[in-house]
Amino acid sequence: YSGYDAAAAEAKWQRFWAEDETFVAHDDDPRERRYVLDMFPYPSGDLHMGHAEAYAMGDVLARIWRMQGYNVMHPIGWDAFGLPAENAAIRNDEHPARWTYANIETQKKSFKRYGLSLDWSRELHTCDEEYYRWTQWLFLQFFDKGLAYRKDGYVNWCPTDQTVLANEQVKEGLCDRCGSVVTKRELNQWYFRITDYAQELLDDMSQLEGKWPDRVLAMQRNWIGRSEGAWVQFAIEGRDEPVTVFTTRPDTLYGASFMVVAPDAPLADEIVSDECRPAFEAYLEKVKKTNDIERQSTEHVKTGVPLGVSAINPVNGERIPVWSGDYVLSEYGSGAIMAVPAHDQRDLDFARTYGLPVRMVIDTGEPDPASSGIATTGDGDYVNSALLDGLSDVASAKERIIAKLEADGTGESAVTYRLRDWLLSRQRFWGCPIPIIHCPDCGEVPVPEDQLPVRLPDLRGEALAPKGVSPLAAATEWKQVPCPRCGGDAERDTDTMDTFVDSSWYFFRYCSPQYAEGAFRPEQVRLWSPVDQYVGGVEHATMHLLYARFFTKVLRDLGLLDFDEPFTRLLNQGQVINKGKAMSKSLGNGVDLGAQLDEYGVDAVRLTVVFAGPPADDIDWADLSPASSLRFLQRAHRLAQDVRAPHGADPSAGDKQLRKVTHRAIAEITELVAGGRFNVAVARVMELVNATRKAIDTTVGAADPAVREAVEFTAQALSLFAPYVAEEMWELLGGAPSIANSTWPTAEDALLVADETTMVVQVQGKVRAKLQVSPDITEDAALEMALADPNVQRALNGRPIRKTITKLPRMVSIVPGT
Ligand code: ANZ
Ligand code: ZN
């Protein structure tokens, strides 16, 4: 079949859409607005299979909503700062901007070829001055509110990339980017106070329930990690200040037989005795080489050293030894714990290693943990617990002990979160400079608004190589500036921001991309936001999606927005894998998207990825056949060539049977797409194509207006997945270009009622029942219905069936045995 030339159609319609501005969204278009957002790409080189799937999914919704009469905004831009550009610049001795903008050009061509209904007039690059100036401005708003601050601390450090990483960028102890083992380093760094919003980030998830994938909500909940319990104060012998510990089980306080302090918590260094100090310091050096994930893993053998001091249990005055141990983390709770080895396995493992006492305070009926080595965590009777003895439920025990602690002034109920503040400074070049000037007299001074943006200095090649401090620190002229407050000698901050800062607000910028008076124009954000449908990978469940939610809440509190959540609905597309494995260079199982597009055309590839399975599932390229997708598209295209009824012919004069098929397809496909079941919708289009071909060739012929109706809808439905062939079909059918501007039909109710016909049931040749059945009833279903009928049962009177004769759908005849 040579009727459809994919390459020619691609070139033709790309030009048409661009000149016609088909997909440009207008703020003053009064129709109801819909905002469809794809996670914006990093310009890594060219479009790849992962993009091919993700962007195909988002386009389905953008396109159906447009045809359904919404004013759709579907923007695109580039997450353009980041390490790969910088590494390439070092390799090629050039500026990261060159690599970045060159990649954007290449990738943009591919995006355009891919036929997405994107509004290119709103395109943005996060590395443009016009963009990062506002990233800096937003940083300063946060700074003003005390939501951006600097502190010393042990941070995750990637020895290869020579930069710090946020907790979220460390995966199982490894750098998210390069796979190196992450270590700890003490540095003074910038943080965003996301923990101020921990509770709200949790609470507002109720607005997202049922609209975001459950697993993303679960991951966020888990990441925020709310814990309820108590702060308990233990006095330390020979020290004025008590130590406060966080526990989720204050009811086990009588079983606390030692205390453990994180080795890297400042407290450990403060309280360690002189005799114990040398061993402690050696131990600390060892611990610094490991990371939090290793330290908490259950397989990890817990290590520790005594600190040579005692703590006093506030409820019974008992003296307990204080140890330092690596399974306690400095960044959680207070960095110190009361150990209850009988009822906490970690504590029990530690106690058994170092011969520390174990005391059971809840008798669950299980063996004593002191001898079994297995901590008991269930309910039971409180023992050895003074005022709790006799109780047997955790809730009242907790209540009673907290009341006592509060009355004595030695503790209180508490809530903690696992979420840490967001570490945002990076010691790399290709990012947004932090707009702060450090003055020896005035401290941290914001760069005045009229001096934004703080532009990156012109560094390239070797000057960007990682040295453990930011490359910006070597740009002396750039760095040395007068203090904006006192005019004295001062220095710019030389760190740049985590690129997740850039991506925490880009979706607001799209609403007024050229706005020069602020990050975005509030009235335009109000027109379009929140985003109706966000589409992107589940790998962003905790980082980007949590940060963007946080930014939205802060911007709301700054009075710049009036809603709580940025993304009303979220769709996570799956991954494209090959031969059962993620595509990777090392496995050599990568599939070159460009080659596939050249061979089968854009439409066939897009249809293939959408048809492969539910959008959220991973799809295995090895199981798919773009060649058969192409053949299907050619069959569909040929229908449009065959249609003989004139444009505008009244379909109601057409064949009723085919019309019913078409209208059932309209109803089902509309619903399937709305429900995100895109692959099933494709299957329905295929059925419609087959039914229409059969009608043309064997029943009604090409001149029937019902055929035209069927083919017109086929083209519209296909335009969601295969826009080029759909445009070509629409043109052949005489429709006004573009098909994207056509009106999505509604199914006529009268054509949706299922056909019924009368089926006669005979027993021994006598008619016993007349049943209404569907004309395509199966043999099994017909027999089942016949035998369920009471009159038939009475006639059979319990006799077995010897034989049945069926002439479907008209008759079932039953011959009973004796
Ligand atoms: C005594 C106790 C007895 C505990 C018991 C548990 C069971 P979640 O639920 O994750 O919040 N903990 C507190 N701070 C810690 C730190 N910095 N590093 C490691 N562990 C820490 O965990 C809270 C529990 O983890 C706390 O409750 C504390 O141990 C420990 F039968 O206190 B528990
Ligand atoms: Zn100053």
mmCIF file with all atom_site columns, N, CA, C and O and ligand atoms in Angstrom, residues 227 246-249 252 296 327-330 332-338 340 343-344 346-347 416 418, ligand 1:
data_model
loop_
_atom_site.group_PDB
_atom_site.id
_atom_site.type_symbol
_atom_site.label_atom_id
_atom_site.label_alt_id
_atom_site.label_comp_id
_atom_site.label_asym_id
_atom_site.label_entity_id
_atom_site.label_seq_id
_atom_site.pdbx_PDB_ins_code
_atom_site.Cartn_x
_atom_site.Cartn_y
_atom_site.Cartn_z
_atom_site.occupancy
_atom_site.B_iso_or_equiv
_atom_site.pdbx_formal_charge
_atom_site.auth_seq_id
_atom_site.auth_comp_id
_atom_site.auth_asym_id
_atom_site.auth_atom_id
_atom_site.pdbx_PDB_model_num
ATOM   1   N N   . SER A 1 227 ? 5.918  10.594 62.913 1.00 0.00 ? 227 SER A N   1
ATOM   2   C CA  . SER A 1 227 ? 5.941  9.683  64.052 1.00 0.00 ? 227 SER A CA  1
ATOM   3   C C   . SER A 1 227 ? 5.383  10.372 65.280 1.00 0.00 ? 227 SER A C   1
ATOM   4   O O   . SER A 1 227 ? 5.781  11.496 65.575 1.00 0.00 ? 227 SER A O   1
ATOM   5   N N   . PHE A 1 246 ? 13.964 11.213 71.600 1.00 0.00 ? 246 PHE A N   1
ATOM   6   C CA  . PHE A 1 246 ? 12.640 11.005 71.022 1.00 0.00 ? 246 PHE A CA  1
ATOM   7   C C   . PHE A 1 246 ? 12.336 9.520  71.030 1.00 0.00 ? 246 PHE A C   1
ATOM   8   O O   . PHE A 1 246 ? 13.165 8.702  70.629 1.00 0.00 ? 246 PHE A O   1
ATOM   9   N N   . THR A 1 247 ? 11.140 9.183  71.515 1.00 0.00 ? 247 THR A N   1
ATOM   10  C CA  . THR A 1 247 ? 10.720 7.787  71.483 1.00 0.00 ? 247 THR A CA  1
ATOM   11  C C   . THR A 1 247 ? 9.276  7.674  71.031 1.00 0.00 ? 247 THR A C   1
ATOM   12  O O   . THR A 1 247 ? 8.450  8.513  71.370 1.00 0.00 ? 247 THR A O   1
ATOM   13  N N   . THR A 1 248 ? 9.011  6.651  70.243 1.00 0.00 ? 248 THR A N   1
ATOM   14  C CA  . THR A 1 248 ? 7.621  6.373  69.881 1.00 0.00 ? 248 THR A CA  1
ATOM   15  C C   . THR A 1 248 ? 6.970  5.494  70.951 1.00 0.00 ? 248 THR A C   1
ATOM   16  O O   . THR A 1 248 ? 5.773  5.265  70.911 1.00 0.00 ? 248 THR A O   1
ATOM   17  N N   . ARG A 1 249 ? 7.795  4.996  71.871 1.00 0.00 ? 249 ARG A N   1
ATOM   18  C CA  . ARG A 1 249 ? 7.262  4.087  72.880 1.00 0.00 ? 249 ARG A CA  1
ATOM   19  C C   . ARG A 1 249 ? 7.604  4.536  74.301 1.00 0.00 ? 249 ARG A C   1
ATOM   20  O O   . ARG A 1 249 ? 8.302  3.838  75.047 1.00 0.00 ? 249 ARG A O   1
ATOM   21  N N   . THR A 1 252 ? 7.526  2.204  77.289 1.00 0.00 ? 252 THR A N   1
ATOM   22  C CA  . THR A 1 252 ? 8.554  1.211  77.630 1.00 0.00 ? 252 THR A CA  1
ATOM   23  C C   . THR A 1 252 ? 9.685  1.832  78.455 1.00 0.00 ? 252 THR A C   1
ATOM   24  O O   . THR A 1 252 ? 10.745 1.229  78.615 1.00 0.00 ? 252 THR A O   1
ATOM   25  N N   . GLN A 1 296 ? 21.621 2.078  58.865 1.00 0.00 ? 296 GLN A N   1
ATOM   26  C CA  . GLN A 1 296 ? 20.303 1.657  59.357 1.00 0.00 ? 296 GLN A CA  1
ATOM   27  C C   . GLN A 1 296 ? 19.887 0.301  58.838 1.00 0.00 ? 296 GLN A C   1
ATOM   28  O O   . GLN A 1 296 ? 18.871 -0.227 59.265 1.00 0.00 ? 296 GLN A O   1
ATOM   29  N N   . TYR A 1 327 ? 24.035 2.974  64.775 1.00 0.00 ? 327 TYR A N   1
ATOM   30  C CA  . TYR A 1 327 ? 22.654 2.770  64.290 1.00 0.00 ? 327 TYR A CA  1
ATOM   31  C C   . TYR A 1 327 ? 21.738 3.923  64.692 1.00 0.00 ? 327 TYR A C   1
ATOM   32  O O   . TYR A 1 327 ? 20.604 4.004  64.233 1.00 0.00 ? 327 TYR A O   1
ATOM   33  N N   . VAL A 1 328 ? 22.245 4.809  65.516 1.00 0.00 ? 328 VAL A N   1
ATOM   34  C CA  . VAL A 1 328 ? 21.483 6.018  65.832 1.00 0.00 ? 328 VAL A CA  1
ATOM   35  C C   . VAL A 1 328 ? 21.970 7.127  64.904 1.00 0.00 ? 328 VAL A C   1
ATOM   36  O O   . VAL A 1 328 ? 23.176 7.327  64.740 1.00 0.00 ? 328 VAL A O   1
ATOM   37  N N   . LEU A 1 329 ? 21.021 7.816  64.283 1.00 0.00 ? 329 LEU A N   1
ATOM   38  C CA  . LEU A 1 329 ? 21.356 8.841  63.296 1.00 0.00 ? 329 LEU A CA  1
ATOM   39  C C   . LEU A 1 329 ? 21.338 10.221 63.933 1.00 0.00 ? 329 LEU A C   1
ATOM   40  O O   . LEU A 1 329 ? 20.454 10.534 64.733 1.00 0.00 ? 329 LEU A O   1
ATOM   41  N N   . SER A 1 330 ? 22.300 11.048 63.547 1.00 0.00 ? 330 SER A N   1
ATOM   42  C CA  . SER A 1 330 ? 22.380 12.371 64.172 1.00 0.00 ? 330 SER A CA  1
ATOM   43  C C   . SER A 1 330 ? 21.255 13.282 63.707 1.00 0.00 ? 330 SER A C   1
ATOM   44  O O   . SER A 1 330 ? 20.905 14.236 64.376 1.00 0.00 ? 330 SER A O   1
ATOM   45  N N   . TYR A 1 332 ? 18.056 12.585 63.055 1.00 0.00 ? 332 TYR A N   1
ATOM   46  C CA  . TYR A 1 332 ? 16.670 12.250 63.346 1.00 0.00 ? 332 TYR A CA  1
ATOM   47  C C   . TYR A 1 332 ? 16.393 12.420 64.831 1.00 0.00 ? 332 TYR A C   1
ATOM   48  O O   . TYR A 1 332 ? 17.270 12.133 65.657 1.00 0.00 ? 332 TYR A O   1
ATOM   49  N N   . GLY A 1 333 ? 15.190 12.886 65.168 1.00 0.00 ? 333 GLY A N   1
ATOM   50  C CA  . GLY A 1 333 ? 14.866 13.111 66.577 1.00 0.00 ? 333 GLY A CA  1
ATOM   51  C C   . GLY A 1 333 ? 15.902 14.045 67.166 1.00 0.00 ? 333 GLY A C   1
ATOM   52  O O   . GLY A 1 333 ? 16.153 15.117 66.615 1.00 0.00 ? 333 GLY A O   1
ATOM   53  N N   . SER A 1 334 ? 16.529 13.628 68.254 1.00 0.00 ? 334 SER A N   1
ATOM   54  C CA  . SER A 1 334 ? 17.549 14.482 68.858 1.00 0.00 ? 334 SER A CA  1
ATOM   55  C C   . SER A 1 334 ? 18.938 13.924 68.620 1.00 0.00 ? 334 SER A C   1
ATOM   56  O O   . SER A 1 334 ? 19.922 14.456 69.116 1.00 0.00 ? 334 SER A O   1
ATOM   57  N N   . GLY A 1 335 ? 19.038 12.819 67.916 1.00 0.00 ? 335 GLY A N   1
ATOM   58  C CA  . GLY A 1 335 ? 20.348 12.199 67.710 1.00 0.00 ? 335 GLY A CA  1
ATOM   59  C C   . GLY A 1 335 ? 20.763 11.337 68.884 1.00 0.00 ? 335 GLY A C   1
ATOM   60  O O   . GLY A 1 335 ? 21.885 10.849 68.935 1.00 0.00 ? 335 GLY A O   1
ATOM   61  N N   . ALA A 1 336 ? 19.837 11.141 69.833 1.00 0.00 ? 336 ALA A N   1
ATOM   62  C CA  . ALA A 1 336 ? 20.118 10.264 70.976 1.00 0.00 ? 336 ALA A CA  1
ATOM   63  C C   . ALA A 1 336 ? 18.863 9.458  71.265 1.00 0.00 ? 336 ALA A C   1
ATOM   64  O O   . ALA A 1 336 ? 17.749 9.940  71.038 1.00 0.00 ? 336 ALA A O   1
ATOM   65  N N   . ILE A 1 337 ? 19.032 8.239  71.737 1.00 0.00 ? 337 ILE A N   1
ATOM   66  C CA  . ILE A 1 337 ? 17.858 7.415  72.041 1.00 0.00 ? 337 ILE A CA  1
ATOM   67  C C   . ILE A 1 337 ? 17.966 6.788  73.424 1.00 0.00 ? 337 ILE A C   1
ATOM   68  O O   . ILE A 1 337 ? 19.057 6.630  73.967 1.00 0.00 ? 337 ILE A O   1
ATOM   69  N N   . MET A 1 338 ? 16.797 6.447  73.980 1.00 0.00 ? 338 MET A N   1
ATOM   70  C CA  . MET A 1 338 ? 16.795 5.540  75.119 1.00 0.00 ? 338 MET A CA  1
ATOM   71  C C   . MET A 1 338 ? 16.647 4.150  74.512 1.00 0.00 ? 338 MET A C   1
ATOM   72  O O   . MET A 1 338 ? 15.814 3.932  73.636 1.00 0.00 ? 338 MET A O   1
ATOM   73  N N   . VAL A 1 340 ? 15.661 0.317  74.566 1.00 0.00 ? 340 VAL A N   1
ATOM   74  C CA  . VAL A 1 340 ? 14.813 -0.625 75.285 1.00 0.00 ? 340 VAL A CA  1
ATOM   75  C C   . VAL A 1 340 ? 14.989 -1.984 74.605 1.00 0.00 ? 340 VAL A C   1
ATOM   76  O O   . VAL A 1 340 ? 14.187 -2.375 73.759 1.00 0.00 ? 340 VAL A O   1
ATOM   77  N N   . HIS A 1 343 ? 12.294 -4.718 73.759 1.00 0.00 ? 343 HIS A N   1
ATOM   78  C CA  . HIS A 1 343 ? 11.174 -4.476 72.845 1.00 0.00 ? 343 HIS A CA  1
ATOM   79  C C   . HIS A 1 343 ? 11.561 -3.741 71.571 1.00 0.00 ? 343 HIS A C   1
ATOM   80  O O   . HIS A 1 343 ? 10.700 -3.243 70.852 1.00 0.00 ? 343 HIS A O   1
ATOM   81  N N   . ASP A 1 344 ? 12.850 -3.651 71.308 1.00 0.00 ? 344 ASP A N   1
ATOM   82  C CA  . ASP A 1 344 ? 13.312 -3.049 70.057 1.00 0.00 ? 344 ASP A CA  1
ATOM   83  C C   . ASP A 1 344 ? 14.504 -3.873 69.584 1.00 0.00 ? 344 ASP A C   1
ATOM   84  O O   . ASP A 1 344 ? 15.518 -3.959 70.273 1.00 0.00 ? 344 ASP A O   1
ATOM   85  N N   . ARG A 1 346 ? 16.739 -3.527 67.282 1.00 0.00 ? 346 ARG A N   1
ATOM   86  C CA  . ARG A 1 346 ? 18.037 -2.863 67.065 1.00 0.00 ? 346 ARG A CA  1
ATOM   87  C C   . ARG A 1 346 ? 18.780 -2.727 68.392 1.00 0.00 ? 346 ARG A C   1
ATOM   88  O O   . ARG A 1 346 ? 19.975 -2.986 68.496 1.00 0.00 ? 346 ARG A O   1
ATOM   89  N N   . ASP A 1 347 ? 18.019 -2.306 69.408 1.00 0.00 ? 347 ASP A N   1
ATOM   90  C CA  . ASP A 1 347 ? 18.628 -2.137 70.731 1.00 0.00 ? 347 ASP A CA  1
ATOM   91  C C   . ASP A 1 347 ? 19.074 -3.486 71.294 1.00 0.00 ? 347 ASP A C   1
ATOM   92  O O   . ASP A 1 347 ? 20.111 -3.591 71.951 1.00 0.00 ? 347 ASP A O   1
ATOM   93  N N   . THR A 1 416 ? 7.357  13.847 65.419 1.00 0.00 ? 416 THR A N   1
ATOM   94  C CA  . THR A 1 416 ? 8.548  14.136 64.609 1.00 0.00 ? 416 THR A CA  1
ATOM   95  C C   . THR A 1 416 ? 8.301  13.655 63.185 1.00 0.00 ? 416 THR A C   1
ATOM   96  O O   . THR A 1 416 ? 7.364  12.895 62.925 1.00 0.00 ? 416 THR A O   1
ATOM   97  N N   . ARG A 1 418 ? 10.381 12.328 59.537 1.00 0.00 ? 418 ARG A N   1
ATOM   98  C CA  . ARG A 1 418 ? 11.620 11.849 58.947 1.00 0.00 ? 418 ARG A CA  1
ATOM   99  C C   . ARG A 1 418 ? 12.162 12.853 57.920 1.00 0.00 ? 418 ARG A C   1
ATOM   100 O O   . ARG A 1 418 ? 13.354 12.916 57.663 1.00 0.00 ? 418 ARG A O   1
HETATM 101 C C1  . ANZ B 2 .   ? 12.446 3.545  72.666 1.00 0.00 ? 1   ANZ B C1  1
HETATM 102 C C2  . ANZ B 2 .   ? 11.772 2.467  71.960 1.00 0.00 ? 1   ANZ B C2  1
HETATM 103 C C3  . ANZ B 2 .   ? 11.246 1.300  72.473 1.00 0.00 ? 1   ANZ B C3  1
HETATM 104 C C4  . ANZ B 2 .   ? 11.657 2.729  70.612 1.00 0.00 ? 1   ANZ B C4  1
HETATM 105 C C5  . ANZ B 2 .   ? 10.628 0.442  71.612 1.00 0.00 ? 1   ANZ B C5  1
HETATM 106 C C6  . ANZ B 2 .   ? 11.063 1.910  69.716 1.00 0.00 ? 1   ANZ B C6  1
HETATM 107 C C7  . ANZ B 2 .   ? 10.549 0.719  70.234 1.00 0.00 ? 1   ANZ B C7  1
HETATM 108 P P1  . ANZ B 2 .   ? 10.212 6.026  64.065 1.00 0.00 ? 1   ANZ B P1  1
HETATM 109 O O1  . ANZ B 2 .   ? 9.014  5.171  64.296 1.00 0.00 ? 1   ANZ B O1  1
HETATM 110 O O2  . ANZ B 2 .   ? 10.914 5.716  62.798 1.00 0.00 ? 1   ANZ B O2  1
HETATM 111 O O3  . ANZ B 2 .   ? 9.956  7.475  64.287 1.00 0.00 ? 1   ANZ B O3  1
HETATM 112 N N1  . ANZ B 2 .   ? 15.027 6.499  67.392 1.00 0.00 ? 1   ANZ B N1  1
HETATM 113 C C8  . ANZ B 2 .   ? 14.775 7.751  67.794 1.00 0.00 ? 1   ANZ B C8  1
HETATM 114 N N2  . ANZ B 2 .   ? 15.686 8.610  67.327 1.00 0.00 ? 1   ANZ B N2  1
HETATM 115 C C9  . ANZ B 2 .   ? 16.521 7.869  66.568 1.00 0.00 ? 1   ANZ B C9  1
HETATM 116 C C10 . ANZ B 2 .   ? 17.686 8.171  65.829 1.00 0.00 ? 1   ANZ B C10 1
HETATM 117 N N3  . ANZ B 2 .   ? 18.161 9.414  65.760 1.00 0.00 ? 1   ANZ B N3  1
HETATM 118 N N4  . ANZ B 2 .   ? 18.307 7.178  65.169 1.00 0.00 ? 1   ANZ B N4  1
HETATM 119 C C11 . ANZ B 2 .   ? 17.837 5.900  65.237 1.00 0.00 ? 1   ANZ B C11 1
HETATM 120 N N5  . ANZ B 2 .   ? 16.763 5.558  65.956 1.00 0.00 ? 1   ANZ B N5  1
HETATM 121 C C12 . ANZ B 2 .   ? 16.104 6.525  66.604 1.00 0.00 ? 1   ANZ B C12 1
HETATM 122 O O4  . ANZ B 2 .   ? 11.307 5.588  65.158 1.00 0.00 ? 1   ANZ B O4  1
HETATM 123 C C13 . ANZ B 2 .   ? 11.334 6.173  66.408 1.00 0.00 ? 1   ANZ B C13 1
HETATM 124 C C14 . ANZ B 2 .   ? 12.060 5.215  67.305 1.00 0.00 ? 1   ANZ B C14 1
HETATM 125 O O5  . ANZ B 2 .   ? 13.357 5.021  66.746 1.00 0.00 ? 1   ANZ B O5  1
HETATM 126 C C15 . ANZ B 2 .   ? 12.240 5.752  68.684 1.00 0.00 ? 1   ANZ B C15 1
HETATM 127 O O6  . ANZ B 2 .   ? 11.448 5.049  69.624 1.00 0.00 ? 1   ANZ B O6  1
HETATM 128 C C16 . ANZ B 2 .   ? 13.660 5.342  69.036 1.00 0.00 ? 1   ANZ B C16 1
HETATM 129 O O7  . ANZ B 2 .   ? 13.526 4.066  69.622 1.00 0.00 ? 1   ANZ B O7  1
HETATM 130 C C17 . ANZ B 2 .   ? 14.337 5.247  67.714 1.00 0.00 ? 1   ANZ B C17 1
HETATM 131 F F1  . ANZ B 2 .   ? 10.121 -0.685 72.092 1.00 0.00 ? 1   ANZ B F1  1
HETATM 132 O O8  . ANZ B 2 .   ? 12.535 4.606  71.718 1.00 0.00 ? 1   ANZ B O8  1
HETATM 133 B B1  . ANZ B 2 .   ? 12.268 4.111  70.346 1.00 0.00 ? 1   ANZ B B1  1
#
